[in-house]
GROMACS .gro file of C-alpha atoms in nm:
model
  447
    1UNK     CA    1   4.882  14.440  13.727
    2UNK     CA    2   5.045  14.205  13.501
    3UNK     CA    3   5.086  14.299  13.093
    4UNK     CA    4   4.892  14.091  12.846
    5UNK     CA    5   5.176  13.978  12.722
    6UNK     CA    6   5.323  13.836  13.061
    7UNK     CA    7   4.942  13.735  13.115
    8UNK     CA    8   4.995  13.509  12.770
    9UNK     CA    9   5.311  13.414  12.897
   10UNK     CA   10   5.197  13.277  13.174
   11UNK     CA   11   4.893  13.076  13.019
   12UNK     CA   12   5.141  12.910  12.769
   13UNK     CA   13   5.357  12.784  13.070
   14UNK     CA   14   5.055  12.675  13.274
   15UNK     CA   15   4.989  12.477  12.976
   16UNK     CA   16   5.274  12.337  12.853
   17UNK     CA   17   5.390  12.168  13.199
   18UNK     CA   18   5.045  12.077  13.262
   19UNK     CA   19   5.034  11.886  12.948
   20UNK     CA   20   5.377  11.720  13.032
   21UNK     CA   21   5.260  11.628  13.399
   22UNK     CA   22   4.976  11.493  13.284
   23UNK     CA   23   5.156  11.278  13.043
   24UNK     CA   24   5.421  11.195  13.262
   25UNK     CA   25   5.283  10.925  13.476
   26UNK     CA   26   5.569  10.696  13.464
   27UNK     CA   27   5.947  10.740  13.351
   28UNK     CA   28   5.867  10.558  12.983
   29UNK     CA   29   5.549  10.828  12.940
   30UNK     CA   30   5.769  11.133  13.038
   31UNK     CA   31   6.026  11.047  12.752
   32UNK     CA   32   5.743  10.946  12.516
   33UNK     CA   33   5.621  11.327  12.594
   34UNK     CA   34   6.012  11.517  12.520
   35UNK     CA   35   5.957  11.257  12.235
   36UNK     CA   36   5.659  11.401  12.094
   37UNK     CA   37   5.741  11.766  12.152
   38UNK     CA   38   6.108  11.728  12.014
   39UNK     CA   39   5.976  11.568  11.745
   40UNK     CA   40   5.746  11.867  11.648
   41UNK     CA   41   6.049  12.068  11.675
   42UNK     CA   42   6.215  11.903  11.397
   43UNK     CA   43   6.443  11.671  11.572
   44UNK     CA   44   6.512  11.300  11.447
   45UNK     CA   45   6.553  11.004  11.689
   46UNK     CA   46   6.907  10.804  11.635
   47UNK     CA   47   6.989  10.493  11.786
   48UNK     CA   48   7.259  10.412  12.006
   49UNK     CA   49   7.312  10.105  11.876
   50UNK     CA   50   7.389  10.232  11.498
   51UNK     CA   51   7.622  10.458  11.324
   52UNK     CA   52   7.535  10.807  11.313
   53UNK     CA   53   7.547  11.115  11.011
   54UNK     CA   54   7.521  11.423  11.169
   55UNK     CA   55   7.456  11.748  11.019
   56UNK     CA   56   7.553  12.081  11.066
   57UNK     CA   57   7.231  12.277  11.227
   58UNK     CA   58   7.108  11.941  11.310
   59UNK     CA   59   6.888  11.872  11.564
   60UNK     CA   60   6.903  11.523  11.722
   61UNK     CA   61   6.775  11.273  12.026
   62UNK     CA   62   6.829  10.917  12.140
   63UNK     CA   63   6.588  10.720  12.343
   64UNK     CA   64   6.812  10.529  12.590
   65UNK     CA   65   6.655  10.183  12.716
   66UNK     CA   66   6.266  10.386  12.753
   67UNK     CA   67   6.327  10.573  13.058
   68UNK     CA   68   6.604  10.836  12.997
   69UNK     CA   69   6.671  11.096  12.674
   70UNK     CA   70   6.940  11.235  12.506
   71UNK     CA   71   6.879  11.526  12.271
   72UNK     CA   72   7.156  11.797  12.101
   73UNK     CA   73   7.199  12.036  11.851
   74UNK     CA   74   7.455  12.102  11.652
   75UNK     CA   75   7.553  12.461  11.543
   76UNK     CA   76   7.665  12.576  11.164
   77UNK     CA   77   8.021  12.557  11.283
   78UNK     CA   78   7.955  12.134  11.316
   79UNK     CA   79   8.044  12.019  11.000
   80UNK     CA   80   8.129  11.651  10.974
   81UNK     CA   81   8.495  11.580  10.850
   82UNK     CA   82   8.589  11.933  10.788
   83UNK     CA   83   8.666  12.044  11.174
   84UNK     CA   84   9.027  12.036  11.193
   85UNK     CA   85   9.114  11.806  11.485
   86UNK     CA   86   9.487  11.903  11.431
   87UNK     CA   87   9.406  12.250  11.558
   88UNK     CA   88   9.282  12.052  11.915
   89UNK     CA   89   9.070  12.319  11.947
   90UNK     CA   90   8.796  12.282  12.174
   91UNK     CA   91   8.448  12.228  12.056
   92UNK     CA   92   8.197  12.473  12.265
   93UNK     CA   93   7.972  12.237  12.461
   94UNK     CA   94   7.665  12.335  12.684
   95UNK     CA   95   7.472  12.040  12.864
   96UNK     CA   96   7.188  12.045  13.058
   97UNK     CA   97   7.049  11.762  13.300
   98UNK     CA   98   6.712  11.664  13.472
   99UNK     CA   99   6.524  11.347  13.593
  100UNK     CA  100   6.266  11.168  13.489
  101UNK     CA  101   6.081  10.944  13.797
  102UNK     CA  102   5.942  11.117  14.134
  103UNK     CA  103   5.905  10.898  14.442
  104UNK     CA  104   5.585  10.645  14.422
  105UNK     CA  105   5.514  10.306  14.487
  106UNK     CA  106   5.591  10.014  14.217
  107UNK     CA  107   5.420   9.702  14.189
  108UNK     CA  108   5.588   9.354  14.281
  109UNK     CA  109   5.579   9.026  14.100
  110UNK     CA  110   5.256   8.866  14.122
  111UNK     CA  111   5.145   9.161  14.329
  112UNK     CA  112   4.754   9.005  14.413
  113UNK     CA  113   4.700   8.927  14.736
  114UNK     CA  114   4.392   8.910  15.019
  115UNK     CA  115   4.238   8.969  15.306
  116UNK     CA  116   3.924   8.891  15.373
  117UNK     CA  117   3.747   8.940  15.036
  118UNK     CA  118   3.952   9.230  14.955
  119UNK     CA  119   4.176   9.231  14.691
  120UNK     CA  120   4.508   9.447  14.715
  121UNK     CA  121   4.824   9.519  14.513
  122UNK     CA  122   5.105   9.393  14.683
  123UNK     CA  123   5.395   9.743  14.620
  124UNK     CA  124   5.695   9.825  14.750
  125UNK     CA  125   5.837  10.226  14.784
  126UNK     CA  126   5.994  10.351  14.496
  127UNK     CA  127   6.275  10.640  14.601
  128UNK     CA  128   6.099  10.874  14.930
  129UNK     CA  129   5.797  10.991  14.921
  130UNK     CA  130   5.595  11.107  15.188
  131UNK     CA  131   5.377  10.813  15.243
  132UNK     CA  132   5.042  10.963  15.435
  133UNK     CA  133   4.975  11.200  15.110
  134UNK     CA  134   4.956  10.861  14.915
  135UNK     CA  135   4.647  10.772  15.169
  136UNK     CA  136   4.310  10.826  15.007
  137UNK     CA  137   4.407  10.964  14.703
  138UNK     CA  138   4.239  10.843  14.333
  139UNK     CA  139   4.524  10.589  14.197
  140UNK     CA  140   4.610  10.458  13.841
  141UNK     CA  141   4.883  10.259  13.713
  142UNK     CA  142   5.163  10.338  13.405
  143UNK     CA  143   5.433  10.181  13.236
  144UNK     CA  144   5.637   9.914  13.070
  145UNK     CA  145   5.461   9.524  12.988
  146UNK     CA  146   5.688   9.274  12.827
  147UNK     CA  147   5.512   9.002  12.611
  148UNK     CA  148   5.638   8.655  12.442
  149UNK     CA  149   5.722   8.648  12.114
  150UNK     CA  150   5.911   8.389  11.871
  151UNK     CA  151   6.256   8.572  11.910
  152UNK     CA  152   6.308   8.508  12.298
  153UNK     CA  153   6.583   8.774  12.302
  154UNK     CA  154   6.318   9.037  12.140
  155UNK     CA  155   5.979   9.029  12.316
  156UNK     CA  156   5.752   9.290  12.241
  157UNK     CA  157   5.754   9.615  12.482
  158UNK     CA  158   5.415   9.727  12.554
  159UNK     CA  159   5.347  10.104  12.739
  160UNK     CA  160   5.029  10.124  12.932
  161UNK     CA  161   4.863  10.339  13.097
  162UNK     CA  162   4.476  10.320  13.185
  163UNK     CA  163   4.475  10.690  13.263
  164UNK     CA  164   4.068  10.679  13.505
  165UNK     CA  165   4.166  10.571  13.867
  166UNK     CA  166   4.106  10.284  14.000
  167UNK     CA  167   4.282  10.152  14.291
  168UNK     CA  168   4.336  10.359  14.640
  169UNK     CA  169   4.458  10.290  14.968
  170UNK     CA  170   4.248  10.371  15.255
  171UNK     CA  171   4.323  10.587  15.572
  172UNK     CA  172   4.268  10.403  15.908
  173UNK     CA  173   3.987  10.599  16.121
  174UNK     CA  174   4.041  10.786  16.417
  175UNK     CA  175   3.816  10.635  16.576
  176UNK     CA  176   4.070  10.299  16.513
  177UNK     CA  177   4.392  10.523  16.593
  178UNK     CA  178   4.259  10.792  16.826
  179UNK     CA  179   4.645  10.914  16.815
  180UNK     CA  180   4.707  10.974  16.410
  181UNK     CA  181   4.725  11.386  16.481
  182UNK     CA  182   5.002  11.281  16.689
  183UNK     CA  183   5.192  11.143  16.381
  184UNK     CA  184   5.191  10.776  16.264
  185UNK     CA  185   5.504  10.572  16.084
  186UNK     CA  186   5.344  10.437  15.846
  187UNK     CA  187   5.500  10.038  15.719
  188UNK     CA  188   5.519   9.994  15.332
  189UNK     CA  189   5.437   9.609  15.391
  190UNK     CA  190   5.171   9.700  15.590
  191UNK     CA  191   4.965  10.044  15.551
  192UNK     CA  192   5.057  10.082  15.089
  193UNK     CA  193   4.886   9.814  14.986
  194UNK     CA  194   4.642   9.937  14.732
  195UNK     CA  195   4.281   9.828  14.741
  196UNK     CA  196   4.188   9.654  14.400
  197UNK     CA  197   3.804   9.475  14.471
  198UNK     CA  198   3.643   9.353  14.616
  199UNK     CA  199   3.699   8.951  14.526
  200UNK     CA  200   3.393   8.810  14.340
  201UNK     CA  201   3.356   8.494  14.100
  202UNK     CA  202   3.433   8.711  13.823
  203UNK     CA  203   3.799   8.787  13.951
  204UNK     CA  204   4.062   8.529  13.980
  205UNK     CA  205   4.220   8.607  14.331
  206UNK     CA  206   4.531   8.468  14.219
  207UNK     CA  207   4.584   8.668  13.902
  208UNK     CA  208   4.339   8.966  13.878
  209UNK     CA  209   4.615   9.200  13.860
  210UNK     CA  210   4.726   8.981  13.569
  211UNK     CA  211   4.413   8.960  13.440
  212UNK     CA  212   4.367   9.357  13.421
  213UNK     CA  213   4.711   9.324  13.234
  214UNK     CA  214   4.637   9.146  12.988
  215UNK     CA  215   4.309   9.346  12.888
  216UNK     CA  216   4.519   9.672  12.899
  217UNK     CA  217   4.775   9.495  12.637
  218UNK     CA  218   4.485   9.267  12.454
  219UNK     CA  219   4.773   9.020  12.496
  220UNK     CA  220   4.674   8.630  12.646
  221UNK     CA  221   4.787   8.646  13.012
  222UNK     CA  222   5.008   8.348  12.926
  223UNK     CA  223   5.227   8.568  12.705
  224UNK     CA  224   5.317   8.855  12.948
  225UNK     CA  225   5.665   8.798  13.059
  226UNK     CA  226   5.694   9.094  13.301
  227UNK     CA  227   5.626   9.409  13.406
  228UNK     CA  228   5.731   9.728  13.493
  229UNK     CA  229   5.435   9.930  13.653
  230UNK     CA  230   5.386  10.259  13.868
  231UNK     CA  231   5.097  10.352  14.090
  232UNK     CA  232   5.046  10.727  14.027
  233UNK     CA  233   4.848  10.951  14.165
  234UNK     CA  234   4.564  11.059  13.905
  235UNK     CA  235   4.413  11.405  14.048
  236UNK     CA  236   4.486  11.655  13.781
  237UNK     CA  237   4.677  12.001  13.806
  238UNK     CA  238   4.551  12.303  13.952
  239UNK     CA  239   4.573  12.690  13.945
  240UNK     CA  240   4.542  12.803  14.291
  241UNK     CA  241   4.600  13.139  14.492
  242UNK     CA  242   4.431  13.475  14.483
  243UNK     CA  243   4.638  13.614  14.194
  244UNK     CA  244   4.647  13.217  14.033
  245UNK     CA  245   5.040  13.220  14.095
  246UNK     CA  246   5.053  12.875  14.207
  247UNK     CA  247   5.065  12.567  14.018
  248UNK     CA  248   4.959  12.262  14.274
  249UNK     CA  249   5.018  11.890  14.094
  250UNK     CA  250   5.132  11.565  14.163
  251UNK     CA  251   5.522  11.514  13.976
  252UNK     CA  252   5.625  11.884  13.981
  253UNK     CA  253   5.972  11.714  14.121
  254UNK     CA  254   6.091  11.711  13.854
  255UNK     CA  255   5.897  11.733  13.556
  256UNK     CA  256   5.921  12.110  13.590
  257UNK     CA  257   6.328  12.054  13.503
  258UNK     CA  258   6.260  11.827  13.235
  259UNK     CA  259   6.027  12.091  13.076
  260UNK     CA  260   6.300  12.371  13.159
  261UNK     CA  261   6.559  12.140  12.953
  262UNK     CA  262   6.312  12.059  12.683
  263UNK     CA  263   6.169  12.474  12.636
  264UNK     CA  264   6.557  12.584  12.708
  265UNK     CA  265   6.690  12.324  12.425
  266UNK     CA  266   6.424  12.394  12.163
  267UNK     CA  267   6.397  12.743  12.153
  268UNK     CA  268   6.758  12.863  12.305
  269UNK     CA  269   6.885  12.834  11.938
  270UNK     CA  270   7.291  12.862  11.912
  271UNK     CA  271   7.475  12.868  11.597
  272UNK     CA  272   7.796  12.712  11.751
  273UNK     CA  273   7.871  12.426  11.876
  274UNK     CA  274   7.720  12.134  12.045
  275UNK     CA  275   7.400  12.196  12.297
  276UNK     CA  276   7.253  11.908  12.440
  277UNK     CA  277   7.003  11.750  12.719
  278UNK     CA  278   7.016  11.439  12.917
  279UNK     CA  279   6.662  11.364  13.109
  280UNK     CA  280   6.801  11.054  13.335
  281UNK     CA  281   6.551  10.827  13.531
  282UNK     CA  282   6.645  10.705  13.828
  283UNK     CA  283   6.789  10.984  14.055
  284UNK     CA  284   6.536  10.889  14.310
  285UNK     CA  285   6.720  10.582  14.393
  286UNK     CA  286   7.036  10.687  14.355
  287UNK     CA  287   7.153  10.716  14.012
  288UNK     CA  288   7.338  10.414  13.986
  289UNK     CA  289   7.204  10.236  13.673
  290UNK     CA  290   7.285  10.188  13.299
  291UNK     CA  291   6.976  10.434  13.249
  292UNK     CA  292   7.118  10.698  13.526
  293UNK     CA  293   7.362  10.963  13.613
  294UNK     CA  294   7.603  10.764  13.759
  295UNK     CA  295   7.668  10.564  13.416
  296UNK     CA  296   7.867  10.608  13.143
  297UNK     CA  297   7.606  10.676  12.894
  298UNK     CA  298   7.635  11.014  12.843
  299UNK     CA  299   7.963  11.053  12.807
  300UNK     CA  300   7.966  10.727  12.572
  301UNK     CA  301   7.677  10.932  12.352
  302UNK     CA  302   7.912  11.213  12.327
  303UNK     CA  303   8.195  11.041  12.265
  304UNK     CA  304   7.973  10.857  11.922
  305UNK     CA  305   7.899  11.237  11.834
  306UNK     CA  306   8.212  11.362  11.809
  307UNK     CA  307   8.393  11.051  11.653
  308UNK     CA  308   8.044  11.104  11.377
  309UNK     CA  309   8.250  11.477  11.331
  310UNK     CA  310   8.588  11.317  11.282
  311UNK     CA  311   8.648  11.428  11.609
  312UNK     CA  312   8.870  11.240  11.780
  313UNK     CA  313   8.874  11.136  12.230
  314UNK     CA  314   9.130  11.386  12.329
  315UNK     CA  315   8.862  11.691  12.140
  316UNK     CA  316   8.601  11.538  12.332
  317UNK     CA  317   8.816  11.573  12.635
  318UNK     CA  318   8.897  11.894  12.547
  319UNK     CA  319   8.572  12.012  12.550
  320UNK     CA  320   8.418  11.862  12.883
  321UNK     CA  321   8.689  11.964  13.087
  322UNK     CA  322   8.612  12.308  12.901
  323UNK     CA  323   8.205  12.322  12.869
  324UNK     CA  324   7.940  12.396  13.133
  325UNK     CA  325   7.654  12.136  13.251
  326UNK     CA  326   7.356  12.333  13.413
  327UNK     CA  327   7.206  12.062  13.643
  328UNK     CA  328   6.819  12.131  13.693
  329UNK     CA  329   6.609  11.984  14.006
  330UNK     CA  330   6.321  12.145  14.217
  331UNK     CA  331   6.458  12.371  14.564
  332UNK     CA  332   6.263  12.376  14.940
  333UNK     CA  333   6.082  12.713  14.955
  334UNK     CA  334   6.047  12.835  15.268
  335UNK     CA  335   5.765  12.700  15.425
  336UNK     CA  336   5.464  12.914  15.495
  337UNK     CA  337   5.436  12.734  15.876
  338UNK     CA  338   5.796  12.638  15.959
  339UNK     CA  339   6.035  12.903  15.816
  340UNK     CA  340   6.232  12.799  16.121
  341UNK     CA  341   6.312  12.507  15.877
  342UNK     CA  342   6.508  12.760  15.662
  343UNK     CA  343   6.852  12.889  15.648
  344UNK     CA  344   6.892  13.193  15.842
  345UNK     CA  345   6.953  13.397  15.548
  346UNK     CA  346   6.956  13.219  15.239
  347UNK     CA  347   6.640  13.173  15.214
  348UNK     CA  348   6.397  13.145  14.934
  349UNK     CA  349   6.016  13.202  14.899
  350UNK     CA  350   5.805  13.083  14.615
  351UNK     CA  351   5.782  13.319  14.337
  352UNK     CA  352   6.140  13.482  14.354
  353UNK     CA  353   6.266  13.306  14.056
  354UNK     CA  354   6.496  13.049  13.962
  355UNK     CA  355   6.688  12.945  14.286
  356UNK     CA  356   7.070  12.862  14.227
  357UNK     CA  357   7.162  12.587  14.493
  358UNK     CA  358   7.471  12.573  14.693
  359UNK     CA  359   7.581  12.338  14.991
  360UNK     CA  360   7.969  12.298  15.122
  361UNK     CA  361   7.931  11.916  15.117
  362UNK     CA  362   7.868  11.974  14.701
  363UNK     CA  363   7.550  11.770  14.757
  364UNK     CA  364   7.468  12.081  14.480
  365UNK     CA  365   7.767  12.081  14.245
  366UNK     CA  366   7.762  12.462  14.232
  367UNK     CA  367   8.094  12.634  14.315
  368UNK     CA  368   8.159  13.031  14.283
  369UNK     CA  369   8.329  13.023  13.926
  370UNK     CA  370   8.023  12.863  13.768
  371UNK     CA  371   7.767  13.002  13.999
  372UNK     CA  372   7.854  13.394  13.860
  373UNK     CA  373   7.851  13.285  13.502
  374UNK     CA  374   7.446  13.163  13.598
  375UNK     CA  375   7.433  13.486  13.785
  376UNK     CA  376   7.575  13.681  13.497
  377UNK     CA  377   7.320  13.519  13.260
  378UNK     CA  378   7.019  13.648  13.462
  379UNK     CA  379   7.084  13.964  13.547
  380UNK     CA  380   7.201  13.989  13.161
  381UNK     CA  381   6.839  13.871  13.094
  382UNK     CA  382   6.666  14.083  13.371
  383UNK     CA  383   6.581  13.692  13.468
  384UNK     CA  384   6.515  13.665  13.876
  385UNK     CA  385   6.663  13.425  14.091
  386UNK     CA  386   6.797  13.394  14.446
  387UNK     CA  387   7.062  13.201  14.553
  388UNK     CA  388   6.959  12.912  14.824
  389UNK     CA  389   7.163  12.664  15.079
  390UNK     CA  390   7.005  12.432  15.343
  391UNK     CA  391   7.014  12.475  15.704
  392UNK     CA  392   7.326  12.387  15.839
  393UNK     CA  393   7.207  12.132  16.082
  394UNK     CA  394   6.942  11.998  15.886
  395UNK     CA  395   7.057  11.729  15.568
  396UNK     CA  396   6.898  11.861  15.214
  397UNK     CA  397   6.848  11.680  14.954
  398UNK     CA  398   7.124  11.561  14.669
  399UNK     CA  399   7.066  11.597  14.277
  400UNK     CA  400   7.215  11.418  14.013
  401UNK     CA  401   7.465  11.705  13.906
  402UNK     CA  402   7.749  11.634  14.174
  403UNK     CA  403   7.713  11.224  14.030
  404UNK     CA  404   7.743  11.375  13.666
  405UNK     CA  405   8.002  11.667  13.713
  406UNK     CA  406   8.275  11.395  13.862
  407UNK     CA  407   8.191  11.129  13.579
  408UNK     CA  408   8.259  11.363  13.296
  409UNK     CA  409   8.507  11.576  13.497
  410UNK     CA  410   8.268  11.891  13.412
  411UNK     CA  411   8.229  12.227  13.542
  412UNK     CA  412   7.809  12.155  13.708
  413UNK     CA  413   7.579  12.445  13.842
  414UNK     CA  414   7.272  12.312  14.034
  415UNK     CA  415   6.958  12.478  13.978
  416UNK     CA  416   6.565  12.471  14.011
  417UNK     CA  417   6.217  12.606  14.073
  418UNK     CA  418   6.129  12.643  14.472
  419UNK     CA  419   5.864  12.456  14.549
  420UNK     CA  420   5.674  12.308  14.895
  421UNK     CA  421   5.576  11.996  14.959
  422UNK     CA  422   5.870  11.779  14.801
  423UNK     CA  423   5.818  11.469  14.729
  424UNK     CA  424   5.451  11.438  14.835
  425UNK     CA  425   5.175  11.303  14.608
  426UNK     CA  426   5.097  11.646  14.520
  427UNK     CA  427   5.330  11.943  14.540
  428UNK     CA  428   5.301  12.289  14.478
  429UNK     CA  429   5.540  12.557  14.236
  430UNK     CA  430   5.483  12.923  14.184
  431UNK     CA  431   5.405  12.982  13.779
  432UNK     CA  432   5.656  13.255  13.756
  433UNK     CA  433   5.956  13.094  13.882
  434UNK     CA  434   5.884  12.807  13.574
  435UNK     CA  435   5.893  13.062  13.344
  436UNK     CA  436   6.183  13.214  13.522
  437UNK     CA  437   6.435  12.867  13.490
  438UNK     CA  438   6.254  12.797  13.123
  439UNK     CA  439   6.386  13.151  13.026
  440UNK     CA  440   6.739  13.084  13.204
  441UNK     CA  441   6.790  12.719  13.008
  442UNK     CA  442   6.730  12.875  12.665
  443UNK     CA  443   6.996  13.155  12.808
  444UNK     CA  444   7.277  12.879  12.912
  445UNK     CA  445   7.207  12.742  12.587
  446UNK     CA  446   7.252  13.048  12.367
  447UNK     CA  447   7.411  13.271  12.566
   0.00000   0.00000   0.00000
């Protein structure tokens, strides 16, 4: 039996990253959420492209080109102008790092197209998802329209997202492919192509899609310049299990870190130095844009925050090479029907806690040093984790911590809830392990 107050604890959890999946249906709508609930915790949006006054307790994000976040604290010791950078001392820093997009399909230019009288949605794969859990599901689209105004260098930037499903792509029948149980390879040009309509007088088979745009926007279709748009998958979270431990949704990967950074941020509370987030889109394709990991954005942001302290480069320096990044993204549980799949030891089930992720090749940026001071944190905080590497001779997955750790030449643990089904179009997390990495973030940050 569980204690009513781990029984509350749990229902504010469920809650809370339900909300933010919910929400979260494209990159631009899972910053627009930290937005919103940084916002009601008293932080104030900055620009990157203005001069900043900082304040000492201050609480602080940046929205960097709609997709990716930036948010930090400063503690009472962060007093503009009177930190003496004579004394080089180094200014305590404490980062932590998630991603924003999960693997999906993405629309094309002048994505209508035919057969027959059907009307489809011409896509192309976004990142690596597992196609066939795509099949039959209830679809919507979300995210960024870009419409003509007199300033050609400054058109408007629309969000949309129209929320009730309406597009799906169909499953061949067995009777059609007698072999599917057998396993099919599915081809993106071929098998994704969303169903739209059927093709009537009263849609334009040339530009329904473009049509349906400019309704969303209430914009002439005329004056939409371009698009950025997501096909997501619209079923909504669920409880599941006997003892309702699991948490089954589509975009667990890795809206559970951003929440972890976001709960671990606002409530960790330190009264020194500088604590901050960075919620980067696209790690799913490889991290290498002005928006992602592999830029120089971060460090660039940091680099305007301590200058705004009459701090100087080599304190900044000072202070990566001597701070700690805690790198957040979801970890393979051992699967229920293929634990042969697993590690021969370091193994982790859903529901042991936060799992701290190591891997020779430093596809995990994890090394022993850093790894202890994570390990010292939890048993500090009675907080449960378990320590997980792939199988040797199978290839895991990468996070964005190894790309971030060599760009600012900073000491990077890799960490994350276990979960099964990664990057299908609807995953599945044990509750207690959120609460476990939520509890661990606010820990790194004040501890």
């Amino acid at each position: 039996m569980i204690s009513n107050e781990q029984q509350k604890q749990k229902e504010t959890a469920i809650r809370r990253l339900t909300r933010t999946l919910e929400a979260s249906v494209s990159p631009y709508h899972c910053i627009q959420e930290a937005e919103r609930q940084l916002s009601e915790a008293g932080f104030t949006p900055l620009a990157l492209t203005k001069n900043w006054e900082l304040a000492p307790n201050g609480r602080y994000y940046i929205n960097a080109f709609d997709s990716t976040l930036l948010a930090f604290t400063l503690g009472s010791d962060m007093i503009p102008g009177r930190i003496a950078p004579e004394k080089k001392e180094t200014v305590r820093l404490r980062l932590a790092a998630a991603h924003t997009d999960w693997p999906c399909l993405k629309l094309k230019p002048s994505p209508e197209t035919a057969t027959g009288r059907y009307g489809k949605l011409n896509v192309e794969v976004y990142g690596g998802p597992i196609l066939s859990t795509w099949m039959d599901r209830p679809l919507s689209v979300a995210g960024k329209v870009c419409v003509m105004t007199d300033d050609p260098f400054a058109p408007e930037v629309l969000f949309i997202n129209h929320e009730a499903p309406i597009f799906t792509i169909p499953s061949l029948a067995i009777h059609m492919n007698r072999e599917v149980n057998k396993g099919v390879e599915y081809n993106p040009q071929v098998d994704m192509l969303p169903l739209a309509g059927i093709l009537t007088d009263s849609l334009n088979k040339d530009s329904y899609f473009l049509d349906f745009l400019a309704k969303e926007t209430g914009h002439p279709a005329e004056e939409i310049l371009d698009y950025e748009i997501y096909l997501y998958n619209a079923d909504k979270p669920a409880v599941l299990g006997l003892q309702n431990e699991f948490l089954s949704a589509p975009r667990l990967d890795n809206v559970t870190s951003v929440q972890a950074c976001l709960t671990g941020l606002i409530e960790g509370g330190c009264q020194k130095g500088i604590q901050g987030i960075a919620l980067y889109d696209n790690e799913e394709i490889g991290s290498c844009t002005k928006q992602g990991a592999e830029s120089l954005l971060l460090e660039r942001a940091l680099e305007k925050i301590f200058l705004s302290l009459g701090l100087g480069r080599e304190a900044l320096l000072n202070s990566l090479m001597g701070g700690l990044m805690f790198s957040l993204d979801v970890a393979h549980a051992m699967h229920p029907n293929h634990p042969e799949k697993c590690d021969i030891k370091n193994q982790i089930i859903m529901g042991d806690g936060a799992a701290l992720k190591l891997a020779a090749s430093q596809a995990y940026a994890t090394d022993a040093s850093y790894s202890s001071i994570i390990e010292g944190l939890c048993r500090k905080n009675r907080i449960p984790y378990k320590k997980f590497s792939n199988r040797s001779d199978i290839r895991g997955g990468s996070t964005l911590g190894h790309i971030s750790s060599a760009i600012l030449n900073m000491p990077t643990i890799d960490a994350g809830v276990p979960m099964l089904a990664m990057h299908s179009a609807r995953e599945i997390i044990h509750i207690d392990d959120q609460i476990a990495l939520e509890a661990l973030t606010a820990a790194f940050f004040c501890g």
